[in-house]
Amino acid sequence: MNKPQSLYLFLFLLCVTILAFTAAILAFRFKDSLTVPHLDIIAPVVMSVLAVVLLISIAHLVMQYRGTSVNLQDMPPRIAREDQMVLFVPFSGEQLSRLSLNNNIIDVKYNVVESGKRLIEPRKFVLDVTQSYGFCPTKKIQVVVNSDSKCQLLFTNEEIAQINEPGMYFVVSGNASIVKSNLQKLKLNIKYPEISDSNLLLSCEYQKICTGSMEDLLYILKSQNIQSGETVYEKLLSDIFVTCPNRKDQVVPDSTSVALSGKELWINTNSGRLALSLMKILGPEKTLIDLEDLKNKGSPLYNKIIWVKDYVANNVCHVSESSVGLIFNRAKGIFCRNIARISKYYCVHDDRVTTSGQKFSSVLAEAMRKDEKLLITMAIASYSCDGTANVDAEANYFIRSILALEPQKSDPVLKEVEELLGSNPYKTIDVNNIKFAGSKVCAVIKELVRGSTGCTVQSIINAARMSILEKQWDSVPVTRTMGSTMNIGYVQKICYYNRREVEVSTEEEVCSIVDDVASTSSTQNLILPGNVQ
């Protein structure tokens, strides 16, 4: 039974009860002239039954109004600036049709299990929406957030008017300026909402810069290459063990009970001490390398790892701060070149924030004004031959847009690059050819190809792109995704809305309209990032 039905039943019972009480009063007043048998017994029983039924209907109706009301609107909700904000959650029409308009929403919870089932498909957020049905059991409906769009927290009516898709609006009373400031300061990305005790909680993500702490280091070491499955730890350890001898007595002492001694032992070399520190950081009982696979392949790396691993387990080894710093820098280099999105040239247009706080495009623009070699390198990197993959088109456009900031310097260079490289990516260019004498572009190419005389056009372009990537790796910090939960305020109402074109009122008109939502005070509780729920 929904809210309207419960209300009608209550009104009906109220009318019947009033009429019955009126009839009873009249009957007792004129009982001497009435001949109804056992009236003094029947009347109190009927009155008692009606009273109990009426009380039950009142309790049922009250329980129906638990939570937040829901309605379908043909106009977007309006908000009072500074006092209210609106969260838009994208749902398809099919998902919205699962929910009842006549029953309040008690709470909204993130369904971890159902969301985790969709491993093959792109990740989806499944929400459990609980609606009130009075004395009847509450009903929990699963709805899926539209993955093609994202949740948006809107602070103005103009922002609301820009939404052009079906979904759900949560009108919230809170301190919008504080919430907006925290969203912008931490660059929070809203994943999904939850409602608890009529308060709207936002589960958010943000990118934390890895500064070299142990947590940051472990995150980088455990990161995997999507294609090969190789971890940074595995790659780093393999690189370190390249110099390790194949004889155990040259790597560690013959007896593990003897303290570390002898400069001739590999574990006393720089690489050896780095290997000891790396294994100590992760723990000697753990390894991110598949040792059984190495053993089955007969790899000499298996024995080397086992020797050092056993030594760490049976001896006291200290990890110095300098070792941690060196490991972090080497692991960061592997991460940037093999794991992260910034390892690919075609992602350079992401224009990430650098350690200085500037965008990478600003760093390049500032540097190329002072360094002509960098300007030439950018011109070569952004050059595209006929028939080459279009995957680099956005990155090339990004570099060219930076070069366009200095047209007097870049235009002649771009023209010379085009004349020199031509349209055939497989054409070989001899940089020592006499006709290139005095060419600044050719001089930069010589540096890029590290002295090689005959190089194909595409290899020259690739070398220039690698140079741009190396500059990016030196400028852009490694980040990792962190979670946070923010309580933004009290939910005043929830609206379903199928978008249509509307005219946005001016601020003066908006302020003159009486808001249909009752003003409600609430205490804000902001949970700062770091406490993931």
mmCIF file of N, CA and C in Angstrom, residues 39-141:
data_model
loop_
_atom_site.group_PDB
_atom_site.id
_atom_site.type_symbol
_atom_site.label_atom_id
_atom_site.label_comp_id
_atom_site.label_asym_id
_atom_site.label_seq_id
_atom_site.Cartn_x
_atom_site.Cartn_y
_atom_site.Cartn_z
ATOM 1 N N LEU A 39 -27.025 -2.697 23.923
ATOM 2 C CA LEU A 39 -26.364 -1.507 23.360
ATOM 3 C C LEU A 39 -25.185 -1.072 24.211
ATOM 4 N N ASP A 40 -25.310 -1.209 25.513
ATOM 5 C CA ASP A 40 -24.224 -0.778 26.397
ATOM 6 C C ASP A 40 -22.969 -1.644 26.262
ATOM 7 N N ILE A 41 -23.122 -2.822 25.651
ATOM 8 C CA ILE A 41 -21.952 -3.689 25.403
ATOM 9 C C ILE A 41 -21.427 -3.515 23.976
ATOM 10 N N ILE A 42 -22.359 -3.470 23.005
ATOM 11 C CA ILE A 42 -21.973 -3.389 21.595
ATOM 12 C C ILE A 42 -21.249 -2.083 21.294
ATOM 13 N N ALA A 43 -21.762 -0.979 21.808
ATOM 14 C CA ALA A 43 -21.206 0.332 21.481
ATOM 15 C C ALA A 43 -19.750 0.461 21.929
ATOM 16 N N PRO A 44 -19.388 0.133 23.165
ATOM 17 C CA PRO A 44 -17.968 0.240 23.565
ATOM 18 C C PRO A 44 -17.052 -0.671 22.780
ATOM 19 N N VAL A 45 -17.564 -1.882 22.443
ATOM 20 C CA VAL A 45 -16.719 -2.796 21.661
ATOM 21 C C VAL A 45 -16.436 -2.218 20.281
ATOM 22 N N VAL A 46 -17.489 -1.710 19.615
ATOM 23 C CA VAL A 46 -17.310 -1.125 18.288
ATOM 24 C C VAL A 46 -16.381 0.077 18.359
ATOM 25 N N MET A 47 -16.571 0.913 19.391
ATOM 26 C CA MET A 47 -15.716 2.094 19.542
ATOM 27 C C MET A 47 -14.254 1.690 19.754
ATOM 28 N N SER A 48 -14.043 0.670 20.544
ATOM 29 C CA SER A 48 -12.666 0.210 20.815
ATOM 30 C C SER A 48 -12.007 -0.325 19.550
ATOM 31 N N VAL A 49 -12.768 -1.115 18.793
ATOM 32 C CA VAL A 49 -12.207 -1.671 17.540
ATOM 33 C C VAL A 49 -11.861 -0.557 16.577
ATOM 34 N N LEU A 50 -12.784 0.384 16.410
ATOM 35 C CA LEU A 50 -12.519 1.503 15.491
ATOM 36 C C LEU A 50 -11.319 2.323 15.959
ATOM 37 N N ALA A 51 -11.182 2.533 17.263
ATOM 38 C CA ALA A 51 -10.053 3.308 17.793
ATOM 39 C C ALA A 51 -8.734 2.603 17.506
ATOM 40 N N VAL A 52 -8.722 1.287 17.727
ATOM 41 C CA VAL A 52 -7.491 0.525 17.472
ATOM 42 C C VAL A 52 -7.139 0.570 15.992
ATOM 43 N N VAL A 53 -8.145 0.353 15.122
ATOM 44 C CA VAL A 53 -7.895 0.384 13.678
ATOM 45 C C VAL A 53 -7.408 1.762 13.245
ATOM 46 N N LEU A 54 -8.004 2.812 13.828
ATOM 47 C CA LEU A 54 -7.583 4.171 13.483
ATOM 48 C C LEU A 54 -6.143 4.419 13.919
ATOM 49 N N LEU A 55 -5.770 3.965 15.118
ATOM 50 C CA LEU A 55 -4.395 4.140 15.588
ATOM 51 C C LEU A 55 -3.401 3.385 14.707
ATOM 52 N N ILE A 56 -3.806 2.178 14.293
ATOM 53 C CA ILE A 56 -2.931 1.399 13.416
ATOM 54 C C ILE A 56 -2.737 2.107 12.087
ATOM 55 N N SER A 57 -3.818 2.680 11.557
ATOM 56 C CA SER A 57 -3.711 3.396 10.274
ATOM 57 C C SER A 57 -2.845 4.639 10.402
ATOM 58 N N ILE A 58 -2.937 5.298 11.592
ATOM 59 C CA ILE A 58 -2.083 6.477 11.816
ATOM 60 C C ILE A 58 -0.613 6.067 11.850
ATOM 61 N N ALA A 59 -0.332 4.983 12.602
ATOM 62 C CA ALA A 59 1.053 4.501 12.682
ATOM 63 C C ALA A 59 1.556 4.071 11.309
ATOM 64 N N HIS A 60 0.700 3.401 10.556
ATOM 65 C CA HIS A 60 1.075 2.963 9.204
ATOM 66 C C HIS A 60 1.385 4.170 8.318
ATOM 67 N N LEU A 61 0.538 5.202 8.421
ATOM 68 C CA LEU A 61 0.742 6.400 7.615
ATOM 69 C C LEU A 61 2.030 7.117 8.002
ATOM 70 N N VAL A 62 2.291 7.184 9.313
ATOM 71 C CA VAL A 62 3.527 7.833 9.777
ATOM 72 C C VAL A 62 4.749 7.095 9.242
ATOM 73 N N MET A 63 4.694 5.769 9.290
ATOM 74 C CA MET A 63 5.814 4.975 8.794
ATOM 75 C C MET A 63 5.973 5.123 7.282
ATOM 76 N N GLN A 64 4.845 5.361 6.599
ATOM 77 C CA GLN A 64 4.928 5.584 5.155
ATOM 78 C C GLN A 64 5.726 6.834 4.834
ATOM 79 N N TYR A 65 5.678 7.811 5.740
ATOM 80 C CA TYR A 65 6.336 9.085 5.477
ATOM 81 C C TYR A 65 7.760 9.131 6.037
ATOM 82 N N ARG A 66 8.283 7.983 6.441
ATOM 83 C CA ARG A 66 9.699 7.924 6.813
ATOM 84 C C ARG A 66 10.555 8.198 5.578
ATOM 85 N N GLY A 67 11.739 8.761 5.776
ATOM 86 C CA GLY A 67 12.651 8.991 4.661
ATOM 87 C C GLY A 67 12.329 10.274 3.915
ATOM 88 N N THR A 68 12.686 10.282 2.642
ATOM 89 C CA THR A 68 12.565 11.484 1.807
ATOM 90 C C THR A 68 11.540 11.258 0.715
ATOM 91 N N SER A 69 10.679 12.251 0.523
ATOM 92 C CA SER A 69 9.636 12.132 -0.494
ATOM 93 C C SER A 69 10.231 12.132 -1.891
ATOM 94 N N VAL A 70 9.514 11.499 -2.801
ATOM 95 C CA VAL A 70 9.952 11.374 -4.188
ATOM 96 C C VAL A 70 8.832 11.878 -5.090
ATOM 97 N N ASN A 71 9.198 12.630 -6.121
ATOM 98 C CA ASN A 71 8.169 13.065 -7.066
ATOM 99 C C ASN A 71 8.743 13.179 -8.467
ATOM 100 N N LEU A 72 7.858 13.134 -9.436
ATOM 101 C CA LEU A 72 8.225 13.276 -10.842
ATOM 102 C C LEU A 72 7.920 14.690 -11.272
ATOM 103 N N GLN A 73 8.910 15.384 -11.790
ATOM 104 C CA GLN A 73 8.735 16.785 -12.175
ATOM 105 C C GLN A 73 8.930 16.961 -13.677
ATOM 106 N N ASP A 74 8.181 17.925 -14.225
ATOM 107 C CA ASP A 74 8.380 18.262 -15.635
ATOM 108 C C ASP A 74 9.279 19.480 -15.791
ATOM 109 N N MET A 75 9.777 20.000 -14.667
ATOM 110 C CA MET A 75 10.733 21.100 -14.653
ATOM 111 C C MET A 75 11.856 20.743 -13.681
ATOM 112 N N PRO A 76 13.064 21.189 -13.953
ATOM 113 C CA PRO A 76 14.158 20.891 -13.019
ATOM 114 C C PRO A 76 13.959 21.613 -11.706
ATOM 115 N N PRO A 77 14.477 21.075 -10.616
ATOM 116 C CA PRO A 77 14.327 21.750 -9.321
ATOM 117 C C PRO A 77 15.122 23.044 -9.289
ATOM 118 N N ARG A 78 14.622 24.000 -8.532
ATOM 119 C CA ARG A 78 15.344 25.261 -8.356
ATOM 120 C C ARG A 78 16.002 25.265 -6.980
ATOM 121 N N ILE A 79 17.116 25.948 -6.900
ATOM 122 C CA ILE A 79 17.842 26.003 -5.635
ATOM 123 C C ILE A 79 18.094 27.445 -5.239
ATOM 124 N N ALA A 80 18.216 27.659 -3.928
ATOM 125 C CA ALA A 80 18.583 28.971 -3.401
ATOM 126 C C ALA A 80 20.095 28.983 -3.220
ATOM 127 N N ARG A 81 20.758 29.849 -3.922
ATOM 128 C CA ARG A 81 22.223 29.885 -3.880
ATOM 129 C C ARG A 81 22.713 30.049 -2.438
ATOM 130 N N GLU A 82 23.834 29.443 -2.145
ATOM 131 C CA GLU A 82 24.482 29.450 -0.839
ATOM 132 C C GLU A 82 23.773 28.544 0.170
ATOM 133 N N ASP A 83 22.500 28.268 -0.012
ATOM 134 C CA ASP A 83 21.759 27.476 0.958
ATOM 135 C C ASP A 83 21.527 26.042 0.510
ATOM 136 N N GLN A 84 21.473 25.837 -0.792
ATOM 137 C CA GLN A 84 21.148 24.522 -1.315
ATOM 138 C C GLN A 84 22.081 24.138 -2.449
ATOM 139 N N MET A 85 22.093 22.856 -2.738
ATOM 140 C CA MET A 85 22.801 22.329 -3.894
ATOM 141 C C MET A 85 22.040 21.103 -4.370
ATOM 142 N N VAL A 86 22.339 20.671 -5.578
ATOM 143 C CA VAL A 86 21.625 19.540 -6.168
ATOM 144 C C VAL A 86 22.639 18.531 -6.685
ATOM 145 N N LEU A 87 22.458 17.280 -6.295
ATOM 146 C CA LEU A 87 23.270 16.195 -6.853
ATOM 147 C C LEU A 87 22.471 15.521 -7.954
ATOM 148 N N PHE A 88 23.044 15.448 -9.146
ATOM 149 C CA PHE A 88 22.410 14.733 -10.256
ATOM 150 C C PHE A 88 23.081 13.381 -10.425
ATOM 151 N N VAL A 89 22.270 12.323 -10.404
ATOM 152 C CA VAL A 89 22.764 10.961 -10.618
ATOM 153 C C VAL A 89 22.110 10.424 -11.894
ATOM 154 N N PRO A 90 22.896 10.090 -12.910
ATOM 155 C CA PRO A 90 22.311 9.638 -14.186
ATOM 156 C C PRO A 90 21.768 8.216 -14.101
ATOM 157 N N PHE A 91 20.490 8.066 -14.418
ATOM 158 C CA PHE A 91 19.857 6.755 -14.529
ATOM 159 C C PHE A 91 19.108 6.705 -15.853
ATOM 160 N N SER A 92 19.066 5.549 -16.472
ATOM 161 C CA SER A 92 18.252 5.381 -17.673
ATOM 162 C C SER A 92 16.781 5.350 -17.273
ATOM 163 N N GLY A 93 15.900 5.571 -18.257
ATOM 164 C CA GLY A 93 14.467 5.522 -17.981
ATOM 165 C C GLY A 93 14.036 4.170 -17.448
ATOM 166 N N GLU A 94 14.675 3.123 -17.930
ATOM 167 C CA GLU A 94 14.344 1.767 -17.471
ATOM 168 C C GLU A 94 14.669 1.596 -15.993
ATOM 169 N N GLN A 95 15.818 2.129 -15.558
ATOM 170 C CA GLN A 95 16.203 2.008 -14.153
ATOM 171 C C GLN A 95 15.265 2.832 -13.261
ATOM 172 N N LEU A 96 14.877 4.028 -13.717
ATOM 173 C CA LEU A 96 13.987 4.875 -12.933
ATOM 174 C C LEU A 96 12.616 4.245 -12.768
ATOM 175 N N SER A 97 12.169 3.501 -13.793
ATOM 176 C CA SER A 97 10.838 2.889 -13.742
ATOM 177 C C SER A 97 10.744 1.805 -12.667
ATOM 178 N N ARG A 98 11.866 1.340 -12.155
ATOM 179 C CA ARG A 98 11.843 0.323 -11.103
ATOM 180 C C ARG A 98 11.429 0.900 -9.759
ATOM 181 N N LEU A 99 11.585 2.204 -9.599
ATOM 182 C CA LEU A 99 11.297 2.848 -8.320
ATOM 183 C C LEU A 99 9.866 3.363 -8.287
ATOM 184 N N SER A 100 9.275 3.362 -7.090
ATOM 185 C CA SER A 100 7.905 3.827 -6.913
ATOM 186 C C SER A 100 7.900 5.315 -6.573
ATOM 187 N N LEU A 101 7.019 6.054 -7.254
ATOM 188 C CA LEU A 101 6.889 7.480 -6.977
ATOM 189 C C LEU A 101 6.081 7.740 -5.721
ATOM 190 N N ASN A 102 5.323 6.748 -5.271
ATOM 191 C CA ASN A 102 4.391 6.937 -4.164
ATOM 192 C C ASN A 102 4.944 6.487 -2.820
ATOM 193 N N ASN A 103 6.217 6.130 -2.787
ATOM 194 C CA ASN A 103 6.817 5.670 -1.539
ATOM 195 C C ASN A 103 8.125 6.378 -1.284
ATOM 196 N N ASN A 104 8.313 6.834 -0.058
ATOM 197 C CA ASN A 104 9.530 7.566 0.299
ATOM 198 C C ASN A 104 10.766 6.672 0.226
ATOM 199 N N ILE A 105 11.913 7.315 -0.035
ATOM 200 C CA ILE A 105 13.191 6.614 -0.019
ATOM 201 C C ILE A 105 13.806 6.750 1.372
ATOM 202 N N ILE A 106 14.073 5.594 2.006
ATOM 203 C CA ILE A 106 14.640 5.597 3.358
ATOM 204 C C ILE A 106 16.152 5.728 3.311
ATOM 205 N N ASP A 107 16.793 4.909 2.483
ATOM 206 C CA ASP A 107 18.242 5.016 2.361
ATOM 207 C C ASP A 107 18.694 4.493 1.004
ATOM 208 N N VAL A 108 19.914 4.845 0.655
ATOM 209 C CA VAL A 108 20.557 4.396 -0.581
ATOM 210 C C VAL A 108 21.933 3.882 -0.205
ATOM 211 N N LYS A 109 22.247 2.650 -0.585
ATOM 212 C CA LYS A 109 23.526 2.045 -0.253
ATOM 213 C C LYS A 109 24.193 1.514 -1.516
ATOM 214 N N TYR A 110 25.514 1.552 -1.505
ATOM 215 C CA TYR A 110 26.300 1.001 -2.607
ATOM 216 C C TYR A 110 26.363 -0.516 -2.458
ATOM 217 N N ASN A 111 26.014 -1.244 -3.525
ATOM 218 C CA ASN A 111 26.036 -2.699 -3.498
ATOM 219 C C ASN A 111 27.379 -3.182 -4.033
ATOM 220 N N VAL A 112 28.264 -3.543 -3.106
ATOM 221 C CA VAL A 112 29.625 -3.942 -3.479
ATOM 222 C C VAL A 112 29.619 -5.234 -4.288
ATOM 223 N N VAL A 113 28.781 -6.204 -3.860
ATOM 224 C CA VAL A 113 28.767 -7.519 -4.502
ATOM 225 C C VAL A 113 28.289 -7.422 -5.943
ATOM 226 N N GLU A 114 27.137 -6.770 -6.148
ATOM 227 C CA GLU A 114 26.581 -6.672 -7.501
ATOM 228 C C GLU A 114 27.472 -5.842 -8.410
ATOM 229 N N SER A 115 28.083 -4.797 -7.874
ATOM 230 C CA SER A 115 28.985 -3.975 -8.683
ATOM 231 C C SER A 115 30.214 -4.768 -9.080
ATOM 232 N N GLY A 116 30.681 -5.657 -8.190
ATOM 233 C CA GLY A 116 31.877 -6.446 -8.467
ATOM 234 C C GLY A 116 31.646 -7.582 -9.425
ATOM 235 N N LYS A 117 30.386 -7.957 -9.676
ATOM 236 C CA LYS A 117 30.104 -9.071 -10.573
ATOM 237 C C LYS A 117 30.421 -8.738 -12.016
ATOM 238 N N ARG A 118 30.339 -7.476 -12.350
ATOM 239 C CA ARG A 118 30.512 -7.063 -13.731
ATOM 240 C C ARG A 118 31.990 -6.855 -14.028
ATOM 241 N N LEU A 119 32.719 -7.958 -14.121
ATOM 242 C CA LEU A 119 34.169 -7.889 -14.305
ATOM 243 C C LEU A 119 34.539 -7.751 -15.764
ATOM 244 N N ILE A 120 33.749 -8.372 -16.653
ATOM 245 C CA ILE A 120 34.061 -8.337 -18.078
ATOM 246 C C ILE A 120 33.636 -6.996 -18.670
ATOM 247 N N GLU A 121 32.450 -6.521 -18.273
ATOM 248 C CA GLU A 121 31.949 -5.256 -18.785
ATOM 249 C C GLU A 121 32.666 -4.097 -18.095
ATOM 250 N N PRO A 122 32.500 -2.875 -18.645
ATOM 251 C CA PRO A 122 33.017 -1.709 -17.938
ATOM 252 C C PRO A 122 32.372 -1.609 -16.558
ATOM 253 N N ARG A 123 33.112 -1.089 -15.587
ATOM 254 C CA ARG A 123 32.624 -1.052 -14.216
ATOM 255 C C ARG A 123 31.331 -0.244 -14.105
ATOM 256 N N LYS A 124 30.367 -0.808 -13.353
ATOM 257 C CA LYS A 124 29.104 -0.129 -13.115
ATOM 258 C C LYS A 124 28.863 -0.038 -11.609
ATOM 259 N N PHE A 125 28.166 1.017 -11.213
ATOM 260 C CA PHE A 125 27.832 1.197 -9.813
ATOM 261 C C PHE A 125 26.379 0.804 -9.605
ATOM 262 N N VAL A 126 26.170 -0.200 -8.759
ATOM 263 C CA VAL A 126 24.824 -0.681 -8.446
ATOM 264 C C VAL A 126 24.443 -0.158 -7.064
ATOM 265 N N LEU A 127 23.282 0.509 -6.988
ATOM 266 C CA LEU A 127 22.803 1.074 -5.731
ATOM 267 C C LEU A 127 21.572 0.322 -5.250
ATOM 268 N N ASP A 128 21.511 0.063 -3.952
ATOM 269 C CA ASP A 128 20.319 -0.514 -3.316
ATOM 270 C C ASP A 128 19.488 0.626 -2.751
ATOM 271 N N VAL A 129 18.309 0.851 -3.348
ATOM 272 C CA VAL A 129 17.410 1.917 -2.897
ATOM 273 C C VAL A 129 16.293 1.283 -2.070
ATOM 274 N N THR A 130 16.199 1.656 -0.800
ATOM 275 C CA THR A 130 15.174 1.114 0.093
ATOM 276 C C THR A 130 14.029 2.102 0.210
ATOM 277 N N GLN A 131 12.795 1.632 -0.082
ATOM 278 C CA GLN A 131 11.610 2.480 -0.017
ATOM 279 C C GLN A 131 10.675 1.996 1.087
ATOM 280 N N SER A 132 9.971 2.948 1.692
ATOM 281 C CA SER A 132 9.103 2.655 2.824
ATOM 282 C C SER A 132 7.722 2.212 2.352
ATOM 283 N N TYR A 133 7.167 1.171 3.030
ATOM 284 C CA TYR A 133 5.819 0.678 2.745
ATOM 285 C C TYR A 133 5.025 0.537 4.041
ATOM 286 N N GLY A 134 5.225 1.444 4.989
ATOM 287 C CA GLY A 134 4.474 1.423 6.234
ATOM 288 C C GLY A 134 4.797 0.206 7.072
ATOM 289 N N PHE A 135 3.691 -0.461 7.583
ATOM 290 C CA PHE A 135 3.871 -1.669 8.370
ATOM 291 C C PHE A 135 4.337 -2.837 7.521
ATOM 292 N N CYS A 136 4.151 -2.738 6.208
ATOM 293 C CA CYS A 136 4.619 -3.794 5.318
ATOM 294 C C CYS A 136 6.150 -3.740 5.241
ATOM 295 N N PRO A 137 6.791 -4.850 4.913
ATOM 296 C CA PRO A 137 8.256 -4.842 4.816
ATOM 297 C C PRO A 137 8.751 -3.815 3.798
ATOM 298 N N THR A 138 9.868 -3.155 4.119
ATOM 299 C CA THR A 138 10.450 -2.214 3.164
ATOM 300 C C THR A 138 10.907 -2.967 1.917
ATOM 301 N N LYS A 139 10.938 -2.273 0.815
ATOM 302 C CA LYS A 139 11.305 -2.892 -0.452
ATOM 303 C C LYS A 139 12.649 -2.335 -0.913
ATOM 304 N N LYS A 140 13.582 -3.226 -1.234
ATOM 305 C CA LYS A 140 14.912 -2.820 -1.696
ATOM 306 C C LYS A 140 15.000 -3.056 -3.202
ATOM 307 N N ILE A 141 15.260 -1.990 -3.950
ATOM 308 C CA ILE A 141 15.335 -2.071 -5.406
ATOM 309 C C ILE A 141 16.756 -1.777 -5.844
#
